[in-house]
Amino acid sequence: MLLDFLSKNQADTIYLIGDIIDAWRLRRGWFWPQSHNDVVQELLARAHDGAKIYYVPGNHDEVLRGYLGTHFGGVEVVKSAPHVTADGRRLLVTHGDQFDSIVVNAKWLAHLGDRAYEFALWLNTWLNRIKRLWGGQYWSLSKWAKHQVKQAVSFISEYEHVLADEARRHGFDGVVCGHIHSACIRKIDGLDYVNTGDWVESCTAVVEDMNGRLKLIDWTAVMRTRDARARKLKQARRSEIPTKDKEVA
């Protein structure tokens, strides 16, 4: 789905806001299919064609924080990055895990939570396979759980305000982050809070148009709409096929 998104969208500047490579998972067992290589090759091709690409490592790919300032095929590894929108707003681009008290102070608990999250994704995959048998649409179990559990809602709200306060302290007009897998664009005390979500379950990205407006794109919704249009077009074409009248003896 990420490759499909990239094939339909071009940008002069691309920010990879952490957890692009899941090093935690790779330590437990190597998993690197061809589709992963395809994503890497697509990004390197963009860099070769002149796009500026910044890689801001997160907690899952924190090993790359040892290579800050390094360029890999035109992709620059940075701790964070300032981004100025077309309408002049200064945004702090950061992964955001350094503001997660569990990741910072209890990494063992973060790893335990990661295992639980993997199980939720595995269960979610099978639930959606069953739903597809009768034409059901994609549904995110973990996203539903986050909105149902009060502690999760409280954690997300606190995280958002901490990130907004950090941007304000450094003189920014807003912050663009990731980490908590909860895509959102909203105002917090006059500052722009932007969370890009992820490409594991929600499949979301944030884009800026030529006027500086930021937009959250839900690619699962885009693909559902596109598939529905394709089905309607196919059905319409079938209905237009003339049928031969039966011969009457």
Short mmCIF file of C-alpha atoms in Angstrom, two decimals:
data_model
loop_
_atom_site.label_atom_id
_atom_site.label_comp_id
_atom_site.label_asym_id
_atom_site.label_seq_id
_atom_site.Cartn_x
_atom_site.Cartn_y
_atom_site.Cartn_z
CA MET A 1 0.00 0.00 0.00
CA LEU A 2 2.92 2.35 0.68
CA LEU A 3 4.27 1.66 -2.81
CA ASP A 4 0.84 2.38 -4.25
CA PHE A 5 0.75 5.68 -2.33
CA LEU A 6 4.22 6.67 -3.55
CA SER A 7 3.29 5.86 -7.15
CA LYS A 8 0.37 8.31 -6.97
CA ASN A 9 2.10 11.15 -5.08
CA GLN A 10 5.19 13.25 -5.79
CA ALA A 11 6.97 15.63 -3.38
CA ASP A 12 10.03 17.87 -3.34
CA THR A 13 10.72 16.98 0.31
CA ILE A 14 9.96 13.70 2.10
CA TYR A 15 10.24 13.08 5.84
CA LEU A 16 10.50 9.50 7.10
CA ILE A 17 9.46 10.04 10.70
CA GLY A 18 10.87 6.99 12.45
CA ASP A 19 10.13 3.28 12.83
CA ILE A 20 10.61 2.79 9.11
CA ILE A 21 12.63 -0.36 9.86
CA ASP A 22 11.53 -2.50 12.80
CA ALA A 23 14.91 -3.45 14.26
CA TRP A 24 13.21 -4.86 17.37
CA ARG A 25 11.45 -7.43 15.20
CA LEU A 26 14.52 -8.17 13.06
CA ARG A 27 16.54 -9.07 16.17
CA ARG A 28 14.06 -11.87 16.89
CA GLY A 29 14.01 -13.17 13.34
CA TRP A 30 14.95 -11.89 9.89
CA PHE A 31 12.01 -10.84 7.74
CA TRP A 32 12.73 -8.79 4.61
CA PRO A 33 10.51 -9.59 1.60
CA GLN A 34 10.94 -8.12 -1.88
CA SER A 35 8.29 -5.47 -1.18
CA HIS A 36 10.61 -3.95 1.44
CA ASN A 37 13.39 -3.71 -1.13
CA ASP A 38 10.92 -2.11 -3.53
CA VAL A 39 10.13 0.65 -1.01
CA VAL A 40 13.84 1.32 -0.41
CA GLN A 41 14.57 1.42 -4.14
CA GLU A 42 11.65 3.80 -4.76
CA LEU A 43 12.89 6.22 -2.08
CA LEU A 44 16.47 6.08 -3.36
CA ALA A 45 15.18 6.78 -6.88
CA ARG A 46 13.31 9.83 -5.55
CA ALA A 47 16.52 11.08 -3.90
CA HIS A 48 18.46 10.49 -7.12
CA ASP A 49 15.89 12.55 -9.02
CA GLY A 50 16.41 15.51 -6.68
CA ALA A 51 13.92 15.05 -3.85
CA LYS A 52 15.19 15.94 -0.38
CA ILE A 53 14.62 12.99 1.95
CA TYR A 54 15.18 13.20 5.70
CA TYR A 55 15.17 10.09 7.90
CA VAL A 56 14.30 10.84 11.55
CA PRO A 57 14.93 7.57 13.46
CA GLY A 58 12.42 6.36 16.03
CA ASN A 59 12.66 3.91 18.91
CA HIS A 60 12.30 0.83 16.68
CA ASP A 61 15.15 1.94 14.39
CA GLU A 62 17.14 3.82 17.05
CA VAL A 63 20.32 2.10 15.85
CA LEU A 64 20.39 4.70 13.07
CA ARG A 65 20.79 7.46 15.66
CA GLY A 66 24.43 6.48 15.67
CA TYR A 67 24.63 7.76 12.07
CA LEU A 68 23.17 11.27 12.47
CA GLY A 69 24.36 13.55 9.68
CA THR A 70 25.15 10.61 7.42
CA HIS A 71 23.78 10.36 3.88
CA PHE A 72 22.65 7.01 2.49
CA GLY A 73 22.13 7.33 -1.25
CA GLY A 74 20.87 10.88 -0.82
CA VAL A 75 18.78 10.14 2.28
CA GLU A 76 20.02 12.20 5.25
CA VAL A 77 19.72 10.82 8.79
CA VAL A 78 18.77 13.58 11.27
CA LYS A 79 17.68 13.71 14.92
CA SER A 80 14.87 16.13 14.06
CA ALA A 81 14.21 18.68 11.34
CA PRO A 82 12.65 22.13 11.00
CA HIS A 83 10.14 22.41 8.16
CA VAL A 84 8.85 25.71 6.81
CA THR A 85 5.50 25.45 5.04
CA ALA A 86 4.65 27.38 1.90
CA ASP A 87 2.64 29.84 4.00
CA GLY A 88 5.58 30.49 6.37
CA ARG A 89 4.82 28.31 9.41
CA ARG A 90 7.79 26.65 11.14
CA LEU A 91 7.13 23.06 12.17
CA LEU A 92 9.28 20.78 14.32
CA VAL A 93 9.57 17.34 12.69
CA THR A 94 10.40 14.59 15.20
CA HIS A 95 9.49 10.96 15.84
CA GLY A 96 8.39 11.71 19.41
CA ASP A 97 9.46 8.62 21.35
CA GLN A 98 11.73 10.74 23.57
CA PHE A 99 8.56 12.18 25.11
CA ASP A 100 7.11 8.75 25.90
CA SER A 101 7.88 8.02 29.57
CA ILE A 102 7.51 4.26 29.08
CA VAL A 103 10.03 4.13 26.23
CA VAL A 104 12.46 6.35 28.15
CA ASN A 105 12.15 4.90 31.66
CA ALA A 106 10.87 1.35 31.21
CA LYS A 107 12.12 -0.02 27.91
CA TRP A 108 11.31 -3.60 28.98
CA LEU A 109 7.67 -2.58 29.27
CA ALA A 110 7.82 -0.96 25.84
CA HIS A 111 9.12 -4.25 24.38
CA LEU A 112 6.35 -6.16 26.16
CA GLY A 113 3.81 -3.75 24.74
CA ASP A 114 5.34 -4.24 21.31
CA ARG A 115 4.75 -8.00 21.56
CA ALA A 116 1.12 -7.35 22.54
CA TYR A 117 0.77 -4.98 19.58
CA GLU A 118 2.15 -7.64 17.22
CA PHE A 119 -0.43 -10.10 18.53
CA ALA A 120 -3.20 -7.53 17.98
CA LEU A 121 -2.02 -7.04 14.37
CA TRP A 122 -1.94 -10.82 13.82
CA LEU A 123 -5.46 -11.17 15.21
CA ASN A 124 -6.62 -8.18 13.19
CA THR A 125 -5.32 -9.79 9.98
CA TRP A 126 -7.40 -12.92 10.52
CA LEU A 127 -10.50 -10.97 11.53
CA ASN A 128 -10.30 -8.96 8.31
CA ARG A 129 -9.79 -12.10 6.22
CA ILE A 130 -13.00 -13.49 7.71
CA LYS A 131 -14.82 -10.18 7.11
CA ARG A 132 -13.77 -10.20 3.45
CA LEU A 133 -15.56 -13.53 2.95
CA TRP A 134 -18.86 -11.65 3.02
CA GLY A 135 -17.58 -8.40 1.53
CA GLY A 136 -16.82 -6.58 4.76
CA GLN A 137 -14.45 -3.59 4.80
CA TYR A 138 -11.10 -3.28 6.56
CA TRP A 139 -11.35 -2.67 10.32
CA SER A 140 -8.54 -1.86 12.76
CA LEU A 141 -8.73 -3.73 16.06
CA SER A 142 -5.97 -1.74 17.78
CA LYS A 143 -7.41 1.58 16.61
CA TRP A 144 -10.78 0.59 18.04
CA ALA A 145 -9.15 -0.50 21.32
CA LYS A 146 -7.28 2.80 21.67
CA HIS A 147 -10.54 4.73 21.46
CA GLN A 148 -12.32 2.40 23.89
CA VAL A 149 -9.73 2.22 26.68
CA LYS A 150 -9.77 5.39 28.76
CA GLN A 151 -6.11 5.04 29.78
CA ALA A 152 -5.05 4.91 26.11
CA VAL A 153 -7.14 7.98 25.28
CA SER A 154 -5.62 9.82 28.25
CA PHE A 155 -2.08 8.82 27.23
CA ILE A 156 -2.60 10.02 23.65
CA SER A 157 -4.01 13.35 24.84
CA GLU A 158 -1.11 13.89 27.25
CA TYR A 159 1.41 12.95 24.57
CA GLU A 160 -0.10 15.45 22.13
CA HIS A 161 0.07 18.30 24.63
CA VAL A 162 3.67 17.49 25.62
CA LEU A 163 4.75 17.58 21.96
CA ALA A 164 2.93 20.88 21.40
CA ASP A 165 4.62 22.39 24.47
CA GLU A 166 8.03 21.23 23.18
CA ALA A 167 7.40 22.96 19.85
CA ARG A 168 6.35 26.16 21.62
CA ARG A 169 9.46 26.20 23.82
CA HIS A 170 11.67 26.12 20.74
CA GLY A 171 9.77 28.83 18.91
CA PHE A 172 7.95 26.63 16.39
CA ASP A 173 4.40 27.10 15.15
CA GLY A 174 3.65 23.41 15.39
CA VAL A 175 4.97 19.86 15.47
CA VAL A 176 4.87 16.89 13.10
CA CYS A 177 5.43 13.51 14.77
CA GLY A 178 4.59 9.82 14.73
CA HIS A 179 5.28 7.12 17.35
CA ILE A 180 1.81 6.52 18.83
CA HIS A 181 0.11 5.28 15.60
CA SER A 182 -2.73 7.77 16.02
CA ALA A 183 -3.05 9.97 12.92
CA CYS A 184 -4.35 13.45 13.60
CA ILE A 185 -4.20 17.10 12.51
CA ARG A 186 -5.54 19.60 15.02
CA LYS A 187 -4.85 22.77 16.95
CA ILE A 188 -3.54 22.60 20.52
CA ASP A 189 -3.47 25.96 22.27
CA GLY A 190 -2.94 27.72 18.96
CA LEU A 191 -0.19 25.36 17.71
CA ASP A 192 -0.46 22.84 14.90
CA TYR A 193 -0.27 19.25 16.14
CA VAL A 194 0.25 16.76 13.32
CA ASN A 195 0.65 13.01 13.74
CA THR A 196 1.30 11.08 10.54
CA GLY A 197 -0.02 7.76 11.85
CA ASP A 198 1.64 4.67 10.37
CA TRP A 199 1.87 2.25 7.44
CA VAL A 200 1.24 -0.87 9.52
CA GLU A 201 -2.49 -0.67 10.17
CA SER A 202 -3.98 2.76 9.45
CA CYS A 203 -1.86 3.46 6.33
CA THR A 204 -1.90 7.24 6.61
CA ALA A 205 0.38 10.09 5.57
CA VAL A 206 0.40 13.86 5.84
CA VAL A 207 0.96 15.95 2.71
CA GLU A 208 1.40 19.68 2.16
CA ASP A 209 -0.06 21.34 -0.92
CA MET A 210 1.47 24.26 -2.82
CA ASN A 211 -0.39 26.75 -0.60
CA GLY A 212 0.98 25.31 2.65
CA ARG A 213 -2.19 23.48 3.69
CA LEU A 214 -1.59 20.18 5.48
CA LYS A 215 -3.87 17.25 4.73
CA LEU A 216 -4.15 13.82 6.31
CA ILE A 217 -4.52 11.08 3.69
CA ASP A 218 -6.07 7.75 4.67
CA TRP A 219 -4.82 5.47 1.89
CA THR A 220 -7.05 2.56 2.90
CA ALA A 221 -10.07 4.84 2.30
CA VAL A 222 -8.59 6.02 -1.02
CA MET A 223 -8.11 2.44 -2.19
CA ARG A 224 -11.61 1.40 -1.05
CA THR A 225 -13.11 4.28 -3.04
CA ARG A 226 -10.97 3.45 -6.06
CA ASP A 227 -11.90 -0.26 -5.91
CA ALA A 228 -15.60 0.59 -5.55
CA ARG A 229 -15.44 2.82 -8.65
CA ALA A 230 -13.65 0.08 -10.57
CA ARG A 231 -16.35 -2.45 -9.62
CA LYS A 232 -19.14 -0.07 -10.68
CA LEU A 233 -17.40 0.61 -14.00
CA LYS A 234 -16.97 -3.11 -14.58
CA GLN A 235 -20.64 -3.74 -13.83
CA ALA A 236 -21.67 -0.88 -16.12
CA ARG A 237 -19.60 -2.31 -18.97
CA ARG A 238 -21.16 -5.73 -18.46
CA SER A 239 -24.67 -4.25 -18.63
CA GLU A 240 -23.81 -2.55 -21.93
CA ILE A 241 -22.84 -5.84 -23.64
CA PRO A 242 -25.71 -6.72 -26.07
CA THR A 243 -27.19 -10.18 -25.80
CA LYS A 244 -28.49 -12.19 -28.77
CA ASP A 245 -32.21 -12.76 -28.88
CA LYS A 246 -33.16 -16.37 -28.51
CA GLU A 247 -34.37 -17.96 -31.74
CA VAL A 248 -38.03 -18.83 -31.75
CA ALA A 249 -38.91 -22.01 -33.63
#
